[in-house]
XYZ file of N, CA and C in Angstrom:
489
model
N 0.843 -1.296 -0.029
C 0.107 0.141 -0.258
C 0.681 1.389 -0.062
N 0.277 2.287 -0.682
C 1.018 3.314 -0.650
C 1.041 4.170 0.541
N 1.678 5.570 0.649
C 1.184 6.099 1.346
C -0.020 7.145 1.470
N -0.692 7.379 2.594
C -1.956 8.217 2.508
C -1.641 9.586 1.853
N -2.103 10.076 0.885
C -2.022 11.574 0.147
C -3.415 12.474 0.320
N -2.946 13.585 1.083
C -4.014 14.483 1.250
C -4.255 15.511 0.498
N -4.571 15.874 0.080
C -5.194 16.921 -1.154
C -6.289 17.928 -0.809
N -5.564 18.934 -0.059
C -6.469 20.348 -0.121
C -7.334 20.464 -1.046
N -8.949 20.550 -1.392
C -9.451 21.394 -2.477
C -10.159 22.460 -2.328
N -9.337 23.728 -2.482
C -10.271 24.961 -2.160
C -11.630 25.250 -2.902
N -12.347 25.384 -1.561
C -13.963 25.507 -2.065
C -14.582 24.247 -1.848
N -14.093 23.212 -1.964
C -14.616 21.643 -1.813
C -14.425 21.131 -0.388
N -13.400 20.906 0.026
C -12.967 20.497 1.032
C -11.470 19.469 1.073
N -11.610 18.497 1.704
C -9.952 17.550 1.712
C -10.157 16.462 1.253
N -9.508 15.866 0.100
C -9.535 14.525 -0.265
C -8.278 13.612 0.396
N -8.342 12.473 0.733
C -7.702 11.425 1.339
C -7.536 10.449 0.280
N -6.575 10.168 -0.388
C -6.420 8.855 -0.999
C -5.000 8.136 -0.846
N -5.513 6.689 -1.457
C -4.290 5.487 -1.003
C -4.452 4.606 -2.155
N -3.418 3.843 -2.739
C -3.511 2.741 -3.515
C -3.277 1.559 -2.673
N -4.178 0.841 -2.868
C -4.045 -0.854 -2.056
C -2.602 -1.481 -2.874
N -2.385 -2.374 -1.846
C -1.391 -3.524 -2.456
C -1.792 -3.976 -3.902
N -2.919 -4.443 -4.037
C -3.263 -4.938 -5.876
C -3.858 -3.634 -6.646
N -3.520 -2.248 -6.112
C -3.234 -1.652 -7.095
C -4.246 -0.682 -7.166
N -5.626 -0.753 -6.605
C -6.751 -0.346 -6.378
C -6.604 1.160 -5.682
N -7.199 1.952 -6.343
C -7.104 3.601 -5.670
C -8.716 3.805 -5.272
N -8.572 4.265 -3.821
C -9.677 4.548 -3.154
C -9.311 5.919 -2.217
N -10.511 6.435 -2.407
C -10.449 8.161 -1.478
C -11.310 8.075 -0.848
N -11.497 9.392 0.043
C -12.507 9.492 0.603
C -12.341 11.089 0.897
N -13.688 11.751 0.157
C -13.614 13.263 0.367
C -14.583 13.674 1.417
N -13.826 14.494 2.014
C -14.699 15.075 2.776
C -15.103 16.891 2.642
N -16.388 16.760 2.348
C -16.706 18.097 1.740
C -16.877 19.234 2.818
N -16.685 20.421 2.760
C -16.920 21.541 3.410
C -18.108 21.450 4.325
N -19.200 21.284 3.645
C -20.329 20.991 4.562
C -20.499 19.800 5.301
N -19.792 19.075 5.273
C -19.883 18.104 6.241
C -19.708 16.863 5.503
N -20.464 16.722 4.311
C -20.673 15.475 3.242
C -19.365 14.734 3.121
N -19.693 13.591 3.101
C -18.386 12.618 2.681
C -18.716 11.787 1.434
N -17.993 11.878 0.615
C -17.617 10.516 -0.774
C -16.730 9.620 -0.423
N -17.000 8.368 -0.398
C -16.197 7.343 -0.826
C -15.829 7.230 -2.274
N -14.738 7.211 -2.580
C -14.035 7.210 -4.040
C -13.473 6.013 -4.324
N -13.711 5.385 -5.573
C -13.171 4.239 -6.320
C -12.832 4.798 -7.424
N -11.501 4.596 -7.641
C -10.881 5.293 -8.996
C -10.855 3.999 -10.382
N -10.834 4.423 -11.388
C -10.542 3.870 -12.437
C -9.243 3.246 -12.664
N -9.226 2.234 -12.682
C -7.584 1.366 -13.024
C -7.000 2.165 -14.169
N -7.834 2.544 -15.318
C -7.352 2.768 -16.615
C -7.031 4.078 -16.495
N -7.548 5.032 -15.721
C -7.410 6.365 -15.655
C -7.710 6.824 -14.139
N -6.264 6.775 -13.563
C -6.228 7.250 -12.042
C -6.696 8.656 -11.866
N -7.081 9.420 -12.725
C -7.694 10.756 -12.478
C -9.181 10.694 -12.276
N -10.032 9.561 -12.992
C -11.223 9.476 -12.993
C -11.684 8.358 -11.942
N -13.129 8.578 -11.352
C -13.523 7.716 -10.401
C -14.560 7.048 -11.235
N -14.292 5.559 -10.971
C -15.275 4.512 -11.669
C -16.394 4.398 -10.646
N -16.357 4.614 -9.353
C -17.720 4.868 -8.431
C -17.503 5.922 -7.291
N -18.622 6.575 -6.916
C -18.600 7.507 -5.807
C -19.944 7.109 -5.231
N -19.730 7.158 -3.801
C -20.650 6.766 -2.953
C -20.840 8.134 -1.820
N -21.856 8.501 -1.828
C -22.223 9.251 -1.072
C -22.568 8.921 0.516
N -22.021 9.486 1.694
C -22.333 8.951 2.836
C -22.978 10.010 3.676
N -24.079 9.591 4.470
C -24.275 10.342 5.459
C -23.798 10.188 6.603
N -23.725 11.111 7.763
C -22.481 10.846 8.844
C -23.149 9.869 9.390
N -23.984 9.239 9.606
C -24.434 7.822 10.461
C -23.817 6.596 9.699
N -23.812 6.921 8.339
C -23.107 5.970 7.421
C -21.683 5.620 7.612
N -21.134 7.286 7.429
C -19.818 7.028 7.795
C -19.245 6.475 8.968
N -20.004 6.600 10.288
C -19.676 5.989 11.385
C -20.010 4.256 11.349
N -20.943 4.081 10.438
C -20.918 2.630 10.464
C -19.764 1.741 9.629
N -19.241 2.482 8.288
C -18.317 2.017 7.562
C -16.917 2.289 8.571
N -16.841 3.366 9.321
C -15.660 3.114 10.067
C -15.489 2.134 10.937
N -16.707 2.035 11.688
C -16.761 0.417 12.772
C -16.425 -0.498 11.963
N -17.082 -0.794 10.616
C -16.736 -1.653 9.935
C -15.667 -2.028 9.659
N -14.570 -0.938 9.403
C -13.216 -1.100 9.054
C -12.019 -1.020 10.202
N -13.085 -1.260 11.387
C -12.010 -1.413 12.427
C -11.800 -0.465 13.630
N -12.161 0.817 13.236
C -12.409 1.977 14.388
C -12.420 1.661 15.705
N -13.425 0.937 15.871
C -13.907 0.528 17.479
C -12.798 -0.510 17.769
N -12.247 -1.378 16.938
C -11.436 -2.384 17.211
C -9.955 -1.817 18.054
N -9.626 -0.658 17.913
C -8.657 -0.317 18.296
C -8.959 0.296 19.963
N -10.153 0.800 20.258
C -10.618 1.029 21.555
C -10.388 -0.292 22.101
N -11.178 -1.301 21.645
C -11.515 -2.499 22.255
C -9.850 -3.153 22.679
N -9.080 -3.001 21.815
C -7.780 -3.710 22.163
C -6.764 -2.780 22.986
N -7.190 -1.769 23.143
C -6.510 -0.822 23.893
C -7.074 -1.208 25.557
N -8.372 -1.575 25.803
C -9.101 -2.165 26.702
C -8.472 -3.335 27.273
N -7.970 -4.083 26.432
C -7.518 -5.527 26.686
C -6.152 -5.263 27.536
N -5.592 -4.225 26.691
C -4.094 -3.928 27.195
C -4.289 -3.206 28.497
N -5.212 -2.329 28.971
C -4.932 -1.785 30.073
C -5.328 -2.739 31.122
N -6.411 -3.714 30.928
C -6.419 -4.747 31.752
C -5.474 -5.732 32.174
N -4.274 -5.842 31.453
C -3.408 -6.535 30.990
C -1.990 -5.839 31.951
N -2.389 -4.413 32.021
C -0.800 -3.935 32.320
C -1.347 -2.695 33.454
N -1.142 -3.169 34.617
C -1.420 -2.395 35.803
C -1.058 -0.816 35.845
N -1.619 0.042 35.923
C -1.419 1.448 35.696
C -1.486 2.177 34.595
N -1.850 1.326 33.832
C -1.968 2.256 32.362
C -3.189 2.796 32.254
N -3.251 3.747 31.485
C -4.348 4.461 31.244
C -4.516 4.661 29.702
N -5.863 4.341 29.258
C -5.863 4.912 27.928
C -7.174 6.030 27.959
N -6.629 6.833 27.412
C -7.536 8.267 27.142
C -7.666 8.938 26.048
N -8.993 9.682 25.864
C -8.993 10.516 24.942
C -8.850 11.938 25.222
N -7.946 12.535 24.187
C -7.605 14.426 24.669
C -7.993 14.931 23.759
N -8.969 16.081 23.570
C -9.232 16.561 22.111
C -8.422 17.963 22.202
N -8.251 18.050 20.965
C -7.443 18.859 20.240
C -8.297 20.645 20.058
N -8.495 21.173 21.001
C -9.154 22.409 20.901
C -8.911 23.248 19.895
N -9.960 23.928 19.087
C -9.536 25.027 18.352
C -8.156 26.097 18.874
N -8.414 26.253 20.162
C -7.089 27.252 20.522
C -6.019 26.453 20.920
N -6.059 25.369 20.839
C -4.517 24.537 21.229
C -3.285 25.264 20.764
N -2.251 25.033 21.375
C -0.758 25.594 20.753
C -0.570 24.569 19.537
N -1.383 23.510 19.744
C -0.674 22.298 18.669
C -1.809 22.122 17.628
N -2.732 22.823 17.521
C -3.791 22.552 16.373
C -3.011 23.440 15.162
N -3.076 22.308 14.155
C -2.618 22.693 12.439
C -1.026 22.293 12.904
N -0.566 21.699 13.727
C 0.720 21.513 13.930
C 0.967 19.723 13.988
N 2.131 19.068 14.177
C 2.175 18.016 13.998
C 2.450 17.251 15.173
N 2.374 15.976 15.341
C 2.662 15.079 16.355
C 4.138 15.171 17.002
N 4.989 15.367 16.172
C 6.461 15.590 16.484
C 6.367 17.004 17.215
N 5.634 17.960 17.041
C 5.797 19.510 17.664
C 5.189 18.839 19.168
N 4.601 18.185 19.244
C 3.883 18.275 20.689
C 5.049 17.563 21.758
N 6.007 16.917 21.150
C 6.869 16.326 21.859
C 6.496 15.569 23.270
N 4.909 14.770 22.656
C 4.642 14.292 23.911
C 5.502 12.988 24.583
N 5.803 12.231 23.885
C 6.376 10.961 24.587
C 7.629 11.512 25.149
N 8.169 12.648 24.953
C 9.776 13.212 25.192
C 9.294 13.731 26.726
N 8.073 14.623 26.953
C 7.671 15.583 27.485
C 7.072 14.981 28.636
N 5.942 13.879 28.372
C 5.137 13.161 29.115
C 5.268 12.026 29.422
N 5.971 11.184 28.562
C 6.183 9.742 28.807
C 4.369 8.935 28.031
N 3.954 9.793 27.180
C 2.438 9.259 27.077
C 2.595 8.833 25.429
N 2.286 7.960 24.942
C 2.141 7.501 23.673
C 0.971 7.797 22.854
N 1.031 8.419 21.731
C -0.375 8.506 21.055
C -0.359 7.371 20.098
N -1.299 6.729 20.413
C -1.627 5.568 19.513
C -2.857 5.552 18.211
N -3.671 6.904 18.462
C -4.294 7.170 17.072
C -5.168 8.315 17.268
N -5.275 9.111 16.354
C -6.011 10.422 16.103
C -7.368 10.148 15.649
N -8.218 10.355 16.252
C -9.622 10.122 15.724
C -10.096 11.506 15.255
N -10.433 11.453 14.127
C -10.664 12.724 13.176
C -12.394 13.260 13.459
N -12.653 14.522 13.442
C -14.196 15.020 13.822
C -15.139 14.470 12.738
N -14.289 14.398 11.502
C -15.351 13.690 10.301
C -15.547 12.451 10.609
N -14.994 11.816 11.464
C -15.129 9.958 11.652
C -14.074 9.146 11.496
N -13.432 9.661 10.735
C -12.195 8.632 10.138
C -11.290 8.542 11.399
N -10.531 7.763 11.285
C -9.291 7.948 12.522
C -8.052 7.174 11.678
N -6.791 7.659 12.437
C -5.453 7.011 11.756
C -4.632 6.365 12.953
N -4.852 5.089 12.754
C -4.165 4.496 13.885
C -2.774 4.449 13.792
N -1.929 4.300 14.848
C -0.452 4.369 14.930
C -0.034 5.444 14.004
N -0.464 6.800 14.314
C 0.081 7.902 13.469
C 1.558 8.027 13.582
N 2.149 8.457 12.447
C 3.625 8.796 12.378
C 3.645 10.427 12.924
N 4.920 10.685 13.118
C 5.482 12.153 13.771
C 4.864 13.246 12.678
N 4.848 12.974 11.514
C 4.381 14.013 10.483
C 2.658 14.071 10.574
N 2.029 13.387 11.453
C 0.387 13.770 11.360
C -0.053 15.211 11.911
N -0.543 15.529 10.877
C -0.954 17.134 11.375
C -2.221 16.987 12.379
N -2.252 17.817 13.285
C -3.566 17.904 14.446
C -4.325 18.808 14.051
N -5.664 18.639 13.995
C -6.458 19.612 13.593
C -7.738 19.675 14.577
N -8.121 21.337 14.967
C -9.075 21.326 15.920
C -10.039 20.457 15.551
N -10.808 19.474 16.575
C -11.666 18.752 16.639
C -11.426 17.319 16.521
N -9.928 16.894 16.493
C -9.349 15.743 16.382
C -9.381 15.187 17.827
N -9.356 14.300 18.371
C -9.224 13.574 19.548
C -7.938 12.584 19.672
N -6.847 12.964 20.314
C -5.910 11.780 20.552
C -6.186 10.749 21.347
N -5.865 9.413 20.789
C -6.109 8.397 22.014
C -4.648 8.193 22.267
N -4.697 8.169 23.701
C -3.450 7.905 24.276
C -3.245 7.273 25.457
N -1.976 6.293 25.412
C -1.675 5.662 26.445
C -0.335 5.876 27.297
N -0.735 5.881 28.894
C 0.385 6.192 29.908
C 0.009 6.021 31.239
N 0.730 6.487 32.144
C 0.434 6.895 33.505
C -0.449 7.928 33.643
N -1.154 7.890 34.818
C -2.055 8.666 34.931
C -1.483 10.096 35.138
N -0.494 10.058 35.546
C 0.545 11.553 36.123
C 0.813 11.811 34.497
N 1.364 10.665 33.562
C 1.524 11.297 31.870
C 0.365 11.653 31.232
N -0.565 11.079 31.502
C -1.791 11.258 30.774
C -2.289 12.872 31.360
N -2.285 13.132 32.567
C -2.844 14.464 33.244
C -2.196 15.920 32.493
N -0.348 15.195 32.633
C 0.596 16.228 32.046
C 0.302 16.458 30.537
N -0.005 15.325 29.322
C -0.434 15.384 28.209
C -1.344 16.440 28.038
N -2.586 16.239 28.877
C -3.855 16.975 28.756
C -3.698 18.639 28.697
N -2.865 18.817 29.813
C -1.972 20.251 30.092
C -1.428 20.814 29.209
N -0.637 19.984 28.400
C 0.513 20.546 27.327
C -0.731 20.854 26.037
N -1.448 19.987 25.867
C -2.402 19.934 24.933
C -2.858 21.787 24.882
N -3.365 21.968 26.211
C -4.285 23.046 26.584
C -3.476 24.082 26.644
N -2.284 23.832 26.631
C -0.997 25.036 26.951
C -0.876 25.530 28.051
N -1.174 24.883 28.944
C -0.672 25.106 30.492
C 0.720 24.332 30.748
N 1.260 23.801 30.208
C 2.609 23.018 30.815
C 3.462 22.993 29.520
């Protein structure tokens, strides 16, 4: 699979595309008005869609669940039970956060708090499991973090600009 490609479409929204190991190109268009479209590209013309499926918000959530978003939290619950003192929490990226519009690397979260960011839950219902340091954090995103109680509290303060 190729890397996820994000394309800003001025006046339209944001499109995310990737190519599967079998060569199928798939995308999701998140329109400015909140509508979403699942895009399946034509193999012979990578710029043309062979199929476009419009999804309501509830349908997007069902699709995300089918693709395993809820599995992330279920797996982390099992880890939490197995490792004493481990917390799994959701920390929001507020509009006024110092890190809104910046990357995970910019947060220095692991170095400063000992907390690991294991997923980014996006406002539009998508998720990025195991995000890399280059992952941009947007207002409305929620970070799924793992660490000690003290570390999670420090991470929360850091995201709010209080530490």
